């Protein structure tokens, strides 16, 4: 079996959750009166679920283009680390091929490819196969959500307005690495709240993200022996 087909097969079990997640985004997009063409363009040219949730949440006329672009950059900074983790797989690949395949990288197919790589079965085609499959079903989910979303008069009746908050709360919990995250998280949260209160728009995303990251850069990582001493 080719690496491409192994990538497709590995990501099949993830499709129900991908479609459900995308469907919520589609419903929210319909409530914002986002056109099908605009939504499909986001699916194809951006293909970043978290960032698309950010854009849909900020989609109010006139569009705050600069704020939206900066917010997307902050949300997608994790791809810098993801790209670094794929360095060995991209060895020998040209720049254009690297950039093209990286466009189809999502959290799911990246994780599946890393698992396969530890078994000696992961390669860039495994990554690409999974990414193309996820894009197809992600687009199907968002379009389906937009269709049915237009039939829902008030998303608050189904608590769909809370989906954005719930998604990012779950993402935040999954990113917690231990005590060393406490202070950077506190800085990011407090500065975001203060910025949202005093500055209109979505600048709190940028301010909280940058200040939290700067704080994390100066917080020393706790060594296992240090953690054991603190417990003792």
Short mmCIF file of C-alpha atoms in Angstrom, two decimals:
data_model
loop_
_atom_site.label_atom_id
_atom_site.label_comp_id
_atom_site.label_asym_id
_atom_site.label_seq_id
_atom_site.Cartn_x
_atom_site.Cartn_y
_atom_site.Cartn_z
CA UNK A 1 0.00 0.00 0.00
CA UNK A 2 1.33 3.43 -0.94
CA UNK A 3 2.09 6.09 1.66
CA UNK A 4 -0.77 8.18 0.26
CA UNK A 5 -3.34 5.43 0.80
CA UNK A 6 -1.95 4.62 4.26
CA UNK A 7 -2.52 8.26 5.15
CA UNK A 8 -6.07 8.13 3.87
CA UNK A 9 -6.81 4.91 5.77
CA UNK A 10 -5.27 6.17 9.02
CA UNK A 11 -7.52 9.24 9.09
CA UNK A 12 -10.83 7.53 8.26
CA UNK A 13 -11.74 6.91 11.95
CA UNK A 14 -11.43 10.66 12.60
CA UNK A 15 -13.96 11.69 9.96
CA UNK A 16 -17.14 11.68 12.12
CA UNK A 17 -15.64 14.17 14.56
CA UNK A 18 -14.25 16.28 11.71
CA UNK A 19 -17.65 16.48 10.01
CA UNK A 20 -19.41 17.29 13.29
CA UNK A 21 -16.89 20.01 14.15
CA UNK A 22 -17.13 21.46 10.64
CA UNK A 23 -20.92 21.31 10.78
CA UNK A 24 -20.98 23.59 13.83
CA UNK A 25 -18.78 26.07 11.96
CA UNK A 26 -21.15 25.93 8.99
CA UNK A 27 -24.17 26.65 11.17
CA UNK A 28 -22.44 29.64 12.77
CA UNK A 29 -21.38 30.88 9.32
CA UNK A 30 -24.98 30.69 8.10
CA UNK A 31 -26.11 32.77 11.06
CA UNK A 32 -23.50 35.39 10.06
CA UNK A 33 -24.88 35.38 6.48
CA UNK A 34 -21.53 34.30 5.07
CA UNK A 35 -21.88 33.19 1.46
CA UNK A 36 -21.23 29.65 0.33
CA UNK A 37 -18.47 30.90 -1.97
CA UNK A 38 -16.71 32.70 0.87
CA UNK A 39 -16.97 29.66 3.13
CA UNK A 40 -15.62 27.33 0.47
CA UNK A 41 -12.76 29.75 -0.23
CA UNK A 42 -11.84 29.62 3.47
CA UNK A 43 -11.95 25.81 3.37
CA UNK A 44 -9.68 25.57 0.34
CA UNK A 45 -7.26 28.44 0.78
CA UNK A 46 -7.04 28.52 4.58
CA UNK A 47 -8.03 25.02 5.77
CA UNK A 48 -7.45 25.73 9.45
CA UNK A 49 -10.40 24.91 11.66
CA UNK A 50 -9.46 26.99 14.67
CA UNK A 51 -8.59 30.02 12.56
CA UNK A 52 -11.83 29.68 10.61
CA UNK A 53 -13.80 29.73 13.85
CA UNK A 54 -11.97 32.95 14.74
CA UNK A 55 -12.83 34.54 11.38
CA UNK A 56 -16.48 33.54 11.55
CA UNK A 57 -16.75 34.93 15.07
CA UNK A 58 -15.24 38.24 13.87
CA UNK A 59 -17.27 38.37 10.64
CA UNK A 60 -19.23 41.58 11.08
CA UNK A 61 -19.50 44.43 8.59
CA UNK A 62 -17.40 46.30 7.92
CA UNK A 63 -14.91 43.45 8.13
CA UNK A 64 -11.97 44.21 10.47
CA UNK A 65 -9.48 42.79 7.96
CA UNK A 66 -6.30 43.73 9.82
CA UNK A 67 -7.57 42.40 13.14
CA UNK A 68 -8.75 39.20 11.46
CA UNK A 69 -5.38 38.64 9.79
CA UNK A 70 -3.45 39.19 13.01
CA UNK A 71 -5.79 36.93 14.97
CA UNK A 72 -5.34 34.13 12.41
CA UNK A 73 -1.56 34.48 12.61
CA UNK A 74 -1.66 34.13 16.39
CA UNK A 75 -3.99 31.12 16.30
CA UNK A 76 -1.86 29.38 13.66
CA UNK A 77 1.52 29.93 15.32
CA UNK A 78 1.43 26.30 16.42
CA UNK A 79 2.16 25.34 12.81
CA UNK A 80 5.69 26.64 13.28
CA UNK A 81 6.27 23.85 15.80
CA UNK A 82 4.36 21.33 13.71
CA UNK A 83 6.52 22.18 10.70
CA UNK A 84 9.67 21.77 12.76
CA UNK A 85 8.55 18.32 13.89
CA UNK A 86 8.19 17.29 10.24
CA UNK A 87 11.72 18.31 9.30
CA UNK A 88 12.99 14.75 8.86
CA UNK A 89 10.04 13.76 6.68
CA UNK A 90 10.65 16.68 4.33
CA UNK A 91 14.34 15.92 3.89
CA UNK A 92 15.19 16.01 0.20
CA UNK A 93 11.91 17.67 -0.79
CA UNK A 94 11.94 20.95 -2.73
CA UNK A 95 10.60 24.18 -1.23
CA UNK A 96 7.47 24.29 -3.40
CA UNK A 97 6.56 20.70 -2.53
CA UNK A 98 7.10 21.40 1.16
CA UNK A 99 4.88 24.47 1.06
CA UNK A 100 2.23 22.67 -0.97
CA UNK A 101 2.01 19.69 1.37
CA UNK A 102 2.15 21.87 4.51
CA UNK A 103 -1.03 23.57 3.31
CA UNK A 104 -2.87 20.29 3.86
CA UNK A 105 -1.51 19.73 7.36
CA UNK A 106 -4.10 19.67 10.14
CA UNK A 107 -3.73 18.54 13.74
CA UNK A 108 -5.32 15.19 12.91
CA UNK A 109 -3.28 14.05 9.92
CA UNK A 110 -0.10 15.43 11.51
CA UNK A 111 -0.70 13.25 14.59
CA UNK A 112 -1.47 10.17 12.47
CA UNK A 113 1.65 10.73 10.36
CA UNK A 114 3.87 11.10 13.44
CA UNK A 115 2.50 7.81 14.79
CA UNK A 116 3.22 6.14 11.45
CA UNK A 117 6.70 7.67 11.32
CA UNK A 118 7.60 6.01 14.62
CA UNK A 119 6.74 2.70 12.96
CA UNK A 120 8.81 3.55 9.90
CA UNK A 121 5.71 3.96 7.72
CA UNK A 122 5.25 7.74 7.74
CA UNK A 123 6.26 9.99 4.84
CA UNK A 124 5.11 13.18 3.14
CA UNK A 125 2.59 11.25 1.03
CA UNK A 126 1.05 9.80 4.18
CA UNK A 127 0.65 13.39 5.37
CA UNK A 128 -0.81 14.51 2.04
CA UNK A 129 -3.27 11.63 1.77
CA UNK A 130 -4.70 12.31 5.20
CA UNK A 131 -4.80 16.05 4.57
CA UNK A 132 -6.73 15.78 1.31
CA UNK A 133 -9.24 13.41 2.92
CA UNK A 134 -9.74 15.77 5.86
CA UNK A 135 -10.19 18.79 3.57
CA UNK A 136 -12.86 16.96 1.58
CA UNK A 137 -14.88 15.99 4.65
CA UNK A 138 -14.23 19.31 6.39
CA UNK A 139 -15.70 21.11 3.37
CA UNK A 140 -18.63 18.70 3.26
CA UNK A 141 -19.32 19.34 6.94
CA UNK A 142 -19.19 23.12 6.67
CA UNK A 143 -21.46 23.17 3.62
CA UNK A 144 -23.93 20.85 5.34
CA UNK A 145 -23.86 23.01 8.43
CA UNK A 146 -24.55 26.11 6.36
CA UNK A 147 -27.52 24.44 4.69
CA UNK A 148 -29.13 23.31 7.93
CA UNK A 149 -28.00 26.44 9.75
CA UNK A 150 -30.25 28.52 7.55
CA UNK A 151 -33.20 26.52 8.90
CA UNK A 152 -32.38 27.38 12.53
CA UNK A 153 -33.93 30.76 13.45
CA UNK A 154 -31.94 31.24 16.65
CA UNK A 155 -28.71 29.30 17.31
CA UNK A 156 -28.96 30.13 21.02
CA UNK A 157 -31.85 27.68 21.27
CA UNK A 158 -29.36 24.86 20.60
CA UNK A 159 -26.51 26.60 22.45
CA UNK A 160 -24.61 26.85 19.15
CA UNK A 161 -23.47 30.34 20.05
CA UNK A 162 -21.36 28.70 22.79
CA UNK A 163 -19.59 26.37 20.34
CA UNK A 164 -16.74 28.82 19.69
CA UNK A 165 -16.02 29.16 23.41
CA UNK A 166 -16.33 25.42 24.00
CA UNK A 167 -13.96 24.52 21.17
CA UNK A 168 -11.20 26.81 22.37
CA UNK A 169 -11.66 25.78 25.99
CA UNK A 170 -11.09 22.17 24.94
CA UNK A 171 -8.03 23.17 22.91
CA UNK A 172 -6.60 25.10 25.83
CA UNK A 173 -7.03 22.17 28.22
CA UNK A 174 -5.26 19.85 25.79
CA UNK A 175 -2.31 22.25 25.60
CA UNK A 176 -1.71 22.41 29.37
CA UNK A 177 1.79 21.05 30.08
CA UNK A 178 2.14 21.58 33.82
CA UNK A 179 2.93 24.15 36.49
CA UNK A 180 5.23 26.13 34.20
CA UNK A 181 2.15 27.16 32.20
CA UNK A 182 0.36 28.75 35.15
CA UNK A 183 1.97 32.20 35.05
CA UNK A 184 1.94 32.61 31.20
CA UNK A 185 -1.72 31.55 31.13
CA UNK A 186 -2.58 33.99 33.91
CA UNK A 187 -0.80 36.80 32.05
CA UNK A 188 -2.52 35.95 28.76
CA UNK A 189 -5.97 35.73 30.33
CA UNK A 190 -5.70 38.88 32.45
CA UNK A 191 -4.25 41.04 29.68
CA UNK A 192 -6.87 39.73 27.22
CA UNK A 193 -9.69 40.63 29.60
CA UNK A 194 -8.27 44.11 30.25
CA UNK A 195 -7.66 44.76 26.55
CA UNK A 196 -11.18 43.63 25.61
CA UNK A 197 -12.59 45.98 28.24
CA UNK A 198 -10.66 49.07 27.17
CA UNK A 199 -9.98 48.57 23.44
CA UNK A 200 -12.82 47.83 20.97
CA UNK A 201 -12.50 44.97 18.49
CA UNK A 202 -10.60 41.71 18.73
CA UNK A 203 -7.21 43.12 19.67
CA UNK A 204 -7.37 41.22 22.95
CA UNK A 205 -6.50 38.04 21.01
CA UNK A 206 -3.26 39.59 19.77
CA UNK A 207 -2.32 41.28 23.04
CA UNK A 208 -3.05 38.26 25.20
CA UNK A 209 -1.28 35.90 22.81
CA UNK A 210 1.88 37.96 22.52
CA UNK A 211 2.22 38.82 26.21
CA UNK A 212 1.48 35.25 27.24
CA UNK A 213 4.13 33.96 24.82
CA UNK A 214 6.69 36.51 26.02
CA UNK A 215 6.02 35.50 29.62
CA UNK A 216 6.39 31.81 28.74
CA UNK A 217 9.77 32.52 27.12
CA UNK A 218 11.10 33.75 30.46
CA UNK A 219 9.55 31.06 32.67
CA UNK A 220 12.09 28.25 33.23
CA UNK A 221 10.77 24.76 32.46
CA UNK A 222 10.32 22.71 35.62
CA UNK A 223 12.66 19.74 35.79
CA UNK A 224 11.20 16.41 36.96
CA UNK A 225 13.41 16.44 40.07
CA UNK A 226 12.24 19.97 40.90
CA UNK A 227 8.63 18.88 40.67
CA UNK A 228 9.33 15.90 42.94
CA UNK A 229 10.95 18.19 45.53
CA UNK A 230 7.98 20.54 45.45
CA UNK A 231 5.61 17.62 46.01
CA UNK A 232 7.76 16.30 48.85
#
